[in-house]
Coordinates of C-alpha atoms in Angstrom, one line a residue:
Chain D
M2 CA -20.0 3.2 -13.9
T3 CA -17.0 3.2 -16.3
I4 CA -16.9 6.6 -17.3
R5 CA -16.6 9.3 -14.4
V6 CA -16.3 13.1 -14.4
Q7 CA -16.5 14.2 -11.3
H8 CA -15.0 16.8 -8.0
E9 CA -13.4 14.6 -5.4
D10 CA -10.8 13.0 -5.7
F11 CA -10.5 9.0 -6.3
D12 CA -8.9 5.9 -5.0
L13 CA -6.7 4.4 -7.4
G14 CA -6.3 1.2 -5.4
A15 CA -10.2 0.5 -4.8
E16 CA -10.9 2.0 -8.1
I17 CA -8.6 -0.5 -9.6
A18 CA -9.9 -3.7 -7.6
A19 CA -13.3 -3.0 -7.8
L20 CA -12.5 -2.4 -12.1
T21 CA -10.7 -6.4 -11.7
R22 CA -13.3 -7.6 -8.9
G23 CA -14.2 -12.1 -10.2
K24 CA -12.3 -11.4 -13.5
T25 CA -10.3 -14.1 -13.3
G26 CA -9.3 -13.8 -17.4
I27 CA -7.4 -10.8 -16.8
G28 CA -3.8 -11.3 -17.2
G29 CA -2.4 -7.6 -16.9
L30 CA -4.0 -3.9 -16.0
A31 CA -2.4 -0.9 -17.4
S32 CA -3.5 2.7 -16.1
F33 CA -2.1 6.2 -16.4
V34 CA -2.5 8.7 -13.6
G35 CA -2.3 12.1 -14.7
L36 CA -1.2 15.1 -12.1
V37 CA -0.6 19.0 -11.5
R38 CA 2.7 20.0 -11.6
D39 CA 3.9 23.0 -9.7
V40 CA 5.9 24.7 -12.6
A41 CA 4.9 25.1 -16.4
G42 CA 7.3 26.3 -19.0
S43 CA 9.2 28.7 -16.3
E44 CA 6.4 29.6 -14.1
R45 CA 5.0 28.1 -11.2
I46 CA 2.0 27.2 -11.0
A47 CA 0.1 27.9 -7.5
A48 CA -3.4 25.9 -8.9
M49 CA -4.8 24.8 -11.8
T50 CA -9.1 24.8 -12.9
L51 CA -9.9 22.1 -14.6
E52 CA -13.5 23.5 -16.5
H53 CA -15.7 20.5 -18.6
Y54 CA -18.7 20.5 -21.0
P55 CA -21.4 18.7 -19.1
G56 CA -23.0 16.0 -21.3
M57 CA -20.8 16.2 -24.6
T58 CA -17.6 15.3 -22.3
E59 CA -19.3 12.2 -20.8
R60 CA -20.2 11.3 -24.9
Q61 CA -16.7 11.8 -25.8
L62 CA -15.7 9.7 -23.3
A63 CA -17.8 7.0 -23.8
E64 CA -17.0 7.2 -27.7
I65 CA -13.5 7.0 -26.6
E66 CA -13.8 4.0 -24.8
A67 CA -16.1 2.3 -27.4
E68 CA -13.3 2.8 -30.1
A69 CA -10.7 1.5 -27.6
R70 CA -12.9 -1.5 -27.3
R71 CA -13.3 -2.0 -31.1
R72 CA -9.1 -2.0 -31.2
W73 CA -8.6 -4.0 -29.0
T74 CA -10.2 -7.0 -26.4
L75 CA -10.6 -5.7 -23.5
D76 CA -12.0 -6.8 -20.4
A77 CA -12.4 -3.7 -18.4
V78 CA -12.0 0.0 -18.6
L79 CA -12.4 2.9 -16.5
I80 CA -11.9 6.8 -17.0
I81 CA -12.3 9.3 -13.7
H82 CA -11.3 13.1 -15.0
R83 CA -11.4 15.4 -12.1
V84 CA -13.0 19.0 -12.5
G85 CA -12.7 22.1 -10.7
R86 CA -9.6 23.6 -8.6
L87 CA -6.7 21.0 -8.3
L88 CA -3.2 22.1 -6.3
P89 CA 0.1 20.7 -6.9
G90 CA 0.2 17.0 -6.5
D91 CA -3.4 16.3 -7.1
R92 CA -4.8 13.6 -9.7
I93 CA -6.8 14.7 -12.7
V94 CA -7.4 12.0 -14.1
L95 CA -7.0 7.9 -14.3
V96 CA -7.5 5.5 -17.1
A97 CA -7.3 1.7 -16.7
T98 CA -7.5 -0.8 -18.8
A99 CA -7.9 -4.4 -18.0
S100 CA -6.8 -7.2 -20.8
A101 CA -5.8 -10.9 -21.0
H102 CA -2.6 -10.1 -22.5
R103 CA -0.1 -6.8 -21.4
Q104 CA 0.1 -5.5 -24.9
A105 CA -2.9 -4.8 -25.5
A106 CA -3.5 -3.2 -21.7
F107 CA -0.2 -0.6 -22.4
E108 CA -1.5 0.4 -26.1
S109 CA -5.0 0.9 -25.1
C110 CA -4.2 2.8 -22.1
Q111 CA -2.1 4.8 -24.0
F112 CA -4.9 5.4 -27.1
L113 CA -7.6 6.5 -24.6
I114 CA -5.0 8.8 -22.7
D115 CA -4.1 10.4 -26.4
W116 CA -7.4 10.4 -27.7
L117 CA -8.6 11.9 -24.0
K118 CA -5.9 14.5 -24.4
T119 CA -7.0 15.9 -28.1
K120 CA -11.0 15.0 -28.4
A121 CA -12.6 15.2 -24.5
P122 CA -13.5 19.2 -23.9
F123 CA -11.8 19.4 -20.9
W124 CA -9.8 22.9 -20.1
K125 CA -6.8 24.0 -18.2
L126 CA -6.8 27.3 -16.4
E127 CA -3.3 27.4 -14.7
E128 CA -2.4 30.5 -11.4
T129 CA 0.7 31.8 -12.0
P130 CA 2.5 34.6 -10.8
A131 CA 1.1 36.6 -13.5
G132 CA -2.6 35.4 -13.0
G133 CA -4.4 33.4 -14.7
R134 CA -3.4 31.3 -17.9
W135 CA -5.2 29.3 -20.6
V136 CA -3.5 26.3 -21.0
D137 CA -2.8 25.8 -24.9
A138 CA -3.2 22.7 -26.6
Q139 CA 0.1 21.3 -27.4
A140 CA 1.7 20.1 -31.0
S141 CA 3.1 16.9 -29.2
D142 CA -0.3 15.7 -27.9
D143 CA -1.6 15.7 -31.2
A144 CA 1.2 14.0 -32.4
A145 CA 0.7 11.4 -30.1
A146 CA -2.8 11.3 -30.9
R147 CA -2.0 11.1 -34.6
R148 CA 0.0 7.6 -34.5
W149 CA -3.6 6.0 -33.5
V150 CA -5.2 7.0 -36.7
A151 CA -2.0 6.2 -39.0
E152 CA -2.2 2.6 -37.8
Chain S
M25 CA -30.5 28.8 -30.5
K26 CA -29.1 27.5 -27.5
I27 CA -25.3 28.8 -27.8
L28 CA -22.4 28.0 -25.2
Y29 CA -19.0 29.4 -25.1
F30 CA -16.3 27.7 -23.0
A31 CA -12.2 29.0 -21.5
W32 CA -11.2 31.8 -22.9
L33 CA -13.8 32.1 -25.2
R34 CA -16.1 32.3 -22.4
A35 CA -14.1 34.6 -20.7
K36 CA -13.5 36.8 -24.0
I37 CA -16.8 36.5 -25.2
G38 CA -18.2 37.3 -20.9
K39 CA -20.7 34.7 -21.2
A40 CA -21.3 31.3 -20.7
E41 CA -24.5 31.1 -22.8
E42 CA -27.0 32.4 -24.5
E43 CA -30.0 32.2 -26.4
I44 CA -30.3 33.4 -30.1
E45 CA -33.2 34.1 -32.5
L46 CA -31.0 32.4 -35.7
P47 CA -31.1 34.8 -38.7
T48 CA -32.7 33.0 -42.1
D49 CA -29.5 34.1 -43.5
V50 CA -27.7 32.4 -41.2
T51 CA -27.6 28.5 -42.8
T52 CA -24.0 27.1 -41.4
V53 CA -21.9 27.1 -38.9
A54 CA -19.4 29.1 -40.6
G55 CA -22.5 31.7 -41.4
L56 CA -22.6 31.8 -37.6
L57 CA -19.2 32.9 -36.7
D58 CA -19.5 35.7 -39.2
W59 CA -22.8 36.8 -37.5
L60 CA -22.0 36.6 -34.3
K61 CA -18.5 38.6 -34.6
A62 CA -20.4 41.7 -36.1
R63 CA -22.3 41.6 -32.5
G64 CA -19.1 43.5 -30.3
P65 CA -15.8 43.5 -29.7
G66 CA -15.5 40.9 -27.1
F67 CA -17.2 38.1 -29.9
A68 CA -14.8 40.0 -32.9
E69 CA -11.9 39.3 -30.7
A70 CA -12.5 35.8 -29.8
L71 CA -13.3 34.7 -32.9
K72 CA -10.8 36.5 -35.0
D73 CA -8.8 33.4 -35.2
Q74 CA -10.7 30.1 -35.9
R75 CA -7.7 27.6 -36.6
V76 CA -8.3 27.9 -32.8
V77 CA -12.0 27.7 -32.7
R78 CA -13.8 24.3 -32.3
V79 CA -17.6 24.1 -33.4
A80 CA -19.9 21.4 -30.8
V81 CA -24.0 20.8 -32.1
N82 CA -25.9 18.6 -30.5
Q83 CA -22.0 17.7 -28.1
H84 CA -20.5 16.7 -31.7
Y85 CA -18.2 17.6 -33.4
V86 CA -18.7 19.0 -36.6
G87 CA -17.4 21.2 -39.5
W88 CA -17.4 25.2 -41.0
D89 CA -20.1 23.6 -43.4
H90 CA -22.6 22.0 -41.6
R91 CA -25.8 23.2 -41.5
L92 CA -27.7 24.3 -38.2
Q93 CA -31.2 24.0 -37.3
S94 CA -32.7 26.5 -35.1
T95 CA -33.4 23.3 -32.0
D96 CA -29.8 23.3 -31.9
E97 CA -27.5 23.7 -29.4
V98 CA -23.6 24.9 -30.3
A99 CA -20.9 25.0 -28.5
L100 CA -18.0 26.9 -29.1
F101 CA -14.3 26.5 -27.4
P102 CA -10.8 26.4 -28.0
P103 CA -8.7 23.2 -28.7
V104 CA -9.3 21.2 -25.6
T105 CA -6.4 20.8 -22.9
G106 CA -7.1 17.7 -20.5
G107 CA -5.9 15.1 -19.0
Chain M
M18 CA 12.0 1.0 -1.0
T19 CA 11.8 1.0 -4.8
I20 CA 12.2 -2.8 -5.9
R21 CA 10.3 -5.9 -3.4
V22 CA 10.0 -8.8 -3.9
Q23 CA 7.4 -10.3 -1.4
H24 CA 4.6 -13.3 -0.6
E25 CA 2.2 -10.9 0.4
D26 CA -0.3 -8.3 -1.3
F27 CA 0.3 -5.0 -2.1
D28 CA -2.4 -2.4 -1.9
L29 CA -1.9 -0.3 -5.3
G30 CA -3.6 3.0 -4.0
A31 CA -1.4 3.6 -1.1
E32 CA 1.9 2.2 -3.0
I33 CA 1.5 5.2 -5.2
A34 CA 0.1 7.5 -3.0
A35 CA 3.6 6.7 -1.8
L36 CA 5.8 6.7 -5.1
T37 CA 4.2 10.6 -5.5
R38 CA 4.2 11.9 -2.6
G39 CA 5.7 15.5 -2.4
K40 CA 7.0 15.0 -5.8
T41 CA 4.9 18.1 -7.4
G42 CA 7.1 17.7 -10.9
I43 CA 5.5 14.5 -11.4
G44 CA 2.8 14.9 -14.6
G45 CA 2.1 11.6 -15.3
L46 CA 2.2 8.1 -13.5
A47 CA 2.3 4.7 -15.7
S48 CA 1.4 1.6 -13.8
F49 CA 1.2 -2.3 -14.7
V50 CA -0.5 -4.7 -12.4
G51 CA 0.3 -8.5 -13.6
L52 CA -2.6 -10.8 -12.0
V53 CA -2.9 -14.9 -12.5
R54 CA -5.1 -16.2 -14.8
D55 CA -7.2 -18.6 -15.1
V56 CA -6.4 -20.6 -18.1
A57 CA -3.5 -21.2 -19.9
G58 CA -4.1 -22.3 -23.2
S59 CA -6.9 -24.5 -23.0
E60 CA -6.5 -25.6 -19.8
R61 CA -7.7 -24.0 -16.3
I62 CA -5.6 -22.9 -13.8
A63 CA -6.5 -23.4 -10.1
A64 CA -3.4 -22.1 -8.6
M65 CA 0.5 -20.3 -9.0
T66 CA 3.8 -20.6 -7.8
L67 CA 6.0 -18.1 -7.8
E68 CA 10.1 -19.8 -6.9
H69 CA 13.1 -17.3 -7.1
Y70 CA 17.1 -16.7 -6.9
P71 CA 16.9 -14.7 -3.8
G72 CA 19.8 -11.9 -3.8
M73 CA 19.7 -12.3 -7.8
T74 CA 16.5 -11.3 -8.4
E75 CA 16.8 -8.1 -6.4
R76 CA 20.0 -7.6 -8.0
Q77 CA 18.8 -7.9 -11.4
L78 CA 15.8 -5.8 -10.7
A79 CA 18.3 -2.7 -9.7
E80 CA 19.9 -3.1 -13.0
I81 CA 16.5 -3.3 -14.7
E82 CA 15.6 0.4 -13.1
A83 CA 18.9 2.0 -13.8
E84 CA 19.1 1.3 -16.9
A85 CA 15.2 2.6 -17.2
R86 CA 16.7 5.7 -15.2
R87 CA 19.6 5.7 -18.1
R88 CA 17.2 6.1 -20.4
W89 CA 14.2 8.1 -19.3
T90 CA 13.9 10.9 -16.7
L91 CA 12.2 9.4 -13.7
D92 CA 10.9 11.0 -10.2
A93 CA 10.2 7.5 -9.2
V94 CA 10.4 4.1 -10.0
L95 CA 8.5 1.0 -8.2
I96 CA 8.5 -2.6 -9.1
I97 CA 7.0 -5.2 -6.5
H98 CA 7.1 -8.6 -7.6
R99 CA 5.3 -11.6 -5.2
V100 CA 6.3 -15.0 -4.6
G101 CA 4.5 -18.2 -3.4
R102 CA 1.6 -20.0 -3.7
L103 CA -1.3 -17.5 -6.0
L104 CA -5.0 -17.7 -6.7
P105 CA -6.2 -16.4 -10.3
G106 CA -7.4 -13.1 -10.0
D107 CA -4.4 -12.8 -7.8
R108 CA -1.7 -9.8 -8.6
I109 CA 1.8 -11.3 -9.1
V110 CA 3.7 -8.4 -9.5
L111 CA 3.0 -4.2 -10.1
V112 CA 5.4 -1.9 -11.9
A113 CA 5.2 2.0 -11.7
T114 CA 7.2 5.0 -12.9
A115 CA 6.3 8.5 -13.0
S116 CA 8.0 11.1 -15.0
A117 CA 7.1 14.9 -15.2
H118 CA 5.6 13.7 -18.9
R119 CA 3.5 10.8 -19.6
Q120 CA 5.3 9.1 -22.8
A121 CA 8.5 8.9 -20.6
A122 CA 6.5 7.2 -17.8
F123 CA 4.6 5.3 -20.4
E124 CA 7.8 4.5 -22.3
S125 CA 9.5 2.6 -19.2
C126 CA 6.9 1.2 -17.4
Q127 CA 6.7 -1.4 -20.5
F128 CA 10.6 -1.2 -20.9
L129 CA 10.7 -2.4 -16.8
I130 CA 8.0 -5.1 -17.3
D131 CA 9.6 -6.6 -20.6
W132 CA 13.0 -6.8 -19.3
L133 CA 11.7 -8.4 -16.3
K134 CA 10.0 -11.3 -17.8
T135 CA 12.9 -12.1 -19.6
K136 CA 16.1 -11.3 -17.0
A137 CA 14.5 -11.2 -13.3
P138 CA 14.9 -15.2 -11.9
F139 CA 11.4 -15.7 -11.0
W140 CA 10.0 -19.3 -12.6
K141 CA 6.2 -20.3 -12.5
L142 CA 4.3 -23.1 -11.8
E143 CA 1.0 -23.6 -12.7
E144 CA -1.0 -26.4 -10.9
T145 CA -3.9 -27.9 -14.0
P146 CA -6.1 -30.6 -13.5
A147 CA -3.3 -32.7 -15.6
G148 CA -1.4 -31.7 -12.6
G149 CA 2.1 -29.4 -12.0
R150 CA 3.8 -27.4 -14.9
W151 CA 6.6 -24.7 -15.5
V152 CA 5.6 -22.5 -17.4
D153 CA 7.7 -22.2 -20.7
A154 CA 9.2 -18.8 -21.4
Q155 CA 7.2 -17.3 -24.3
A156 CA 8.7 -16.4 -27.4
S157 CA 6.1 -13.0 -27.7
D158 CA 8.5 -12.2 -24.2
D159 CA 11.2 -12.4 -26.0
A160 CA 10.6 -10.8 -28.7
A161 CA 8.9 -7.6 -26.3
A162 CA 12.3 -7.4 -24.6
R163 CA 14.3 -7.1 -27.9
R164 CA 12.7 -3.8 -29.1
W165 CA 14.6 -1.7 -26.5
V166 CA 17.7 -2.9 -27.3
A167 CA 17.0 -2.0 -31.4
E168 CA 16.5 1.0 -30.4
Chain H
M1 CA 31.4 -24.2 -5.1
K2 CA 28.0 -24.2 -4.7
I3 CA 26.0 -24.9 -6.9
L4 CA 22.1 -23.9 -7.3
Y5 CA 19.5 -25.3 -9.3
F6 CA 15.3 -23.9 -10.0
A7 CA 12.4 -24.8 -11.3
W8 CA 12.1 -27.9 -13.2
L9 CA 15.8 -28.3 -13.7
R10 CA 15.8 -28.1 -9.6
A11 CA 12.9 -31.0 -10.2
K12 CA 14.6 -33.2 -12.6
I13 CA 18.1 -32.9 -10.6
G14 CA 16.2 -33.7 -7.0
K15 CA 17.7 -31.2 -5.2
A16 CA 18.1 -27.0 -4.8
E17 CA 21.3 -26.8 -4.2
E18 CA 24.5 -28.3 -3.3
E19 CA 28.5 -27.8 -2.8
I20 CA 31.0 -29.7 -4.8
E21 CA 34.9 -30.3 -5.4
L22 CA 35.5 -28.5 -8.6
P23 CA 37.7 -31.6 -10.7
T24 CA 40.9 -29.4 -11.4
D25 CA 40.3 -30.3 -15.2
V26 CA 36.9 -28.4 -15.2
T27 CA 37.2 -24.6 -16.0
T28 CA 34.5 -22.8 -17.5
V29 CA 30.5 -22.9 -17.3
A30 CA 31.0 -25.5 -20.7
G31 CA 32.9 -27.9 -18.8
L32 CA 31.0 -27.9 -15.4
L33 CA 27.9 -28.9 -17.6
D34 CA 29.3 -31.7 -18.8
W35 CA 31.1 -33.1 -16.1
L36 CA 27.7 -32.8 -13.9
K37 CA 25.6 -34.3 -16.6
A38 CA 27.9 -37.8 -16.5
R39 CA 26.3 -37.8 -12.7
G40 CA 23.3 -40.1 -13.4
P41 CA 20.0 -39.6 -15.5
G42 CA 18.6 -36.6 -13.3
F43 CA 21.4 -34.5 -14.4
A44 CA 21.9 -35.7 -17.6
E45 CA 17.9 -35.6 -18.3
A46 CA 18.2 -31.8 -16.9
L47 CA 21.0 -30.5 -18.8
K48 CA 20.2 -32.2 -22.6
D49 CA 19.2 -29.3 -24.1
Q50 CA 21.3 -26.3 -23.2
R51 CA 19.7 -23.9 -25.0
V52 CA 16.8 -24.1 -21.7
V53 CA 19.8 -23.7 -19.9
R54 CA 20.4 -20.0 -18.1
V55 CA 23.9 -20.1 -15.6
A56 CA 24.2 -17.1 -13.4
V57 CA 28.2 -17.1 -11.4
N58 CA 28.0 -15.2 -8.4
Q59 CA 24.4 -13.9 -9.4
H60 CA 25.2 -12.2 -12.9
Y61 CA 24.2 -14.3 -15.9
V62 CA 27.2 -15.7 -18.2
G63 CA 27.6 -17.7 -21.1
W64 CA 29.3 -21.4 -22.0
D65 CA 33.0 -19.8 -22.0
H66 CA 32.7 -18.0 -18.4
R67 CA 35.9 -19.5 -16.7
L68 CA 34.9 -20.5 -12.9
Q69 CA 36.5 -20.2 -9.3
S70 CA 36.6 -22.7 -6.6
T71 CA 34.9 -20.0 -4.5
D72 CA 32.2 -19.2 -7.1
E73 CA 28.5 -19.5 -6.2
V74 CA 26.9 -21.0 -9.4
A75 CA 23.7 -21.4 -10.2
L76 CA 21.5 -23.2 -13.4
F77 CA 17.5 -22.3 -14.1
P78 CA 15.5 -22.2 -17.0
P79 CA 14.7 -19.5 -18.9
V80 CA 13.0 -16.9 -16.3
T81 CA 8.7 -16.8 -16.3
G82 CA 8.6 -14.0 -14.5
G83 CA 6.0 -11.1 -14.0

């Protein structure tokens, strides 16, 4: 399965090894892991809860993957996104892409995480000393996603 | 029609989902939001700034003009913040 | 050690876990793994031998890492490059960077591999059906490295 | 002076390293390469196109004008192809 939404953590090494096994045409594999930070702005974050829209989330991720495969020649794509309550340092998301050439791997990996951040229905609730706070969407994420439209 | 609410929209409205009987004069997403806003202070508060409300019908993003069917699954949620 | 030149394979998951452990300010980790492909142009590659210049290679990699840390705010950097005889599908190189923000992680990771490819003294000898063949430097690698100079 | 050869330069010259006594009139990298080329057909073949010869002195890249010391470690190699 190239797209998974799960509570459990993932083993980066095992996932990447499974993804590339037997595919000897791969020259480069780019991956991105997003982690829970212990600060947001000036506030300490004790934990973060990730909510999603079961069904639509997987569907959106599949569409984003399909779009990446239209734009680049890819040998493998993997998207894992965790949901539930996570602590600082915990892994949230893994995006990995493999291609014959490194530029395609890097670009498609960035594309996937940029679009995931603005299109896939996930929401973050941070636990701060002042209580729970829903994370606001970031203008910088919108800008990062838009550069893939202009091209 | 099934309606789902997520994140702070769910928190403000006070429920994650409900079944509603769509009034016959409500035919679009914009009409649905206007109708929902009149259902109580939680709805009015949650939906007062539509720039931060995203709508999906049958798990696809749609615009305010999208025409609704009584069998649709409609979801209302804030801009996404995953990743 | 953030820079290693070694014969042995590496465990991506264990390396990345060690790199980020306890650093809860990290928001994103970008990594790149280069693998031995089974074709080069139209020829089949049975194996590839990587040669290096002990001493200078490590020194160059350290300079490249230092340059990345001057350009981006990074919480962690890891470069592992293998030498010796490798087979198609084998891992050659790992570059990983971690930062509070994903853009810095992605950019610095690309910078490191681009500069490594044009500055670090490694050479590849491919085993083809016609015999051993030293890999030529690629104009596309020079171009990829140059974009970090123009900025 | 210690000289190291790598990759196809090593293969064409037929050795990985050697100790040489630098002639007193050889003072730069360019002068060293000219002197080496005259030492035999392997050297001439390996060094005939200097656009594909890189030079490091004491493990740092240098240009053709770089001035040499008798205690230097000089390395000659093709453009790198790692990664």
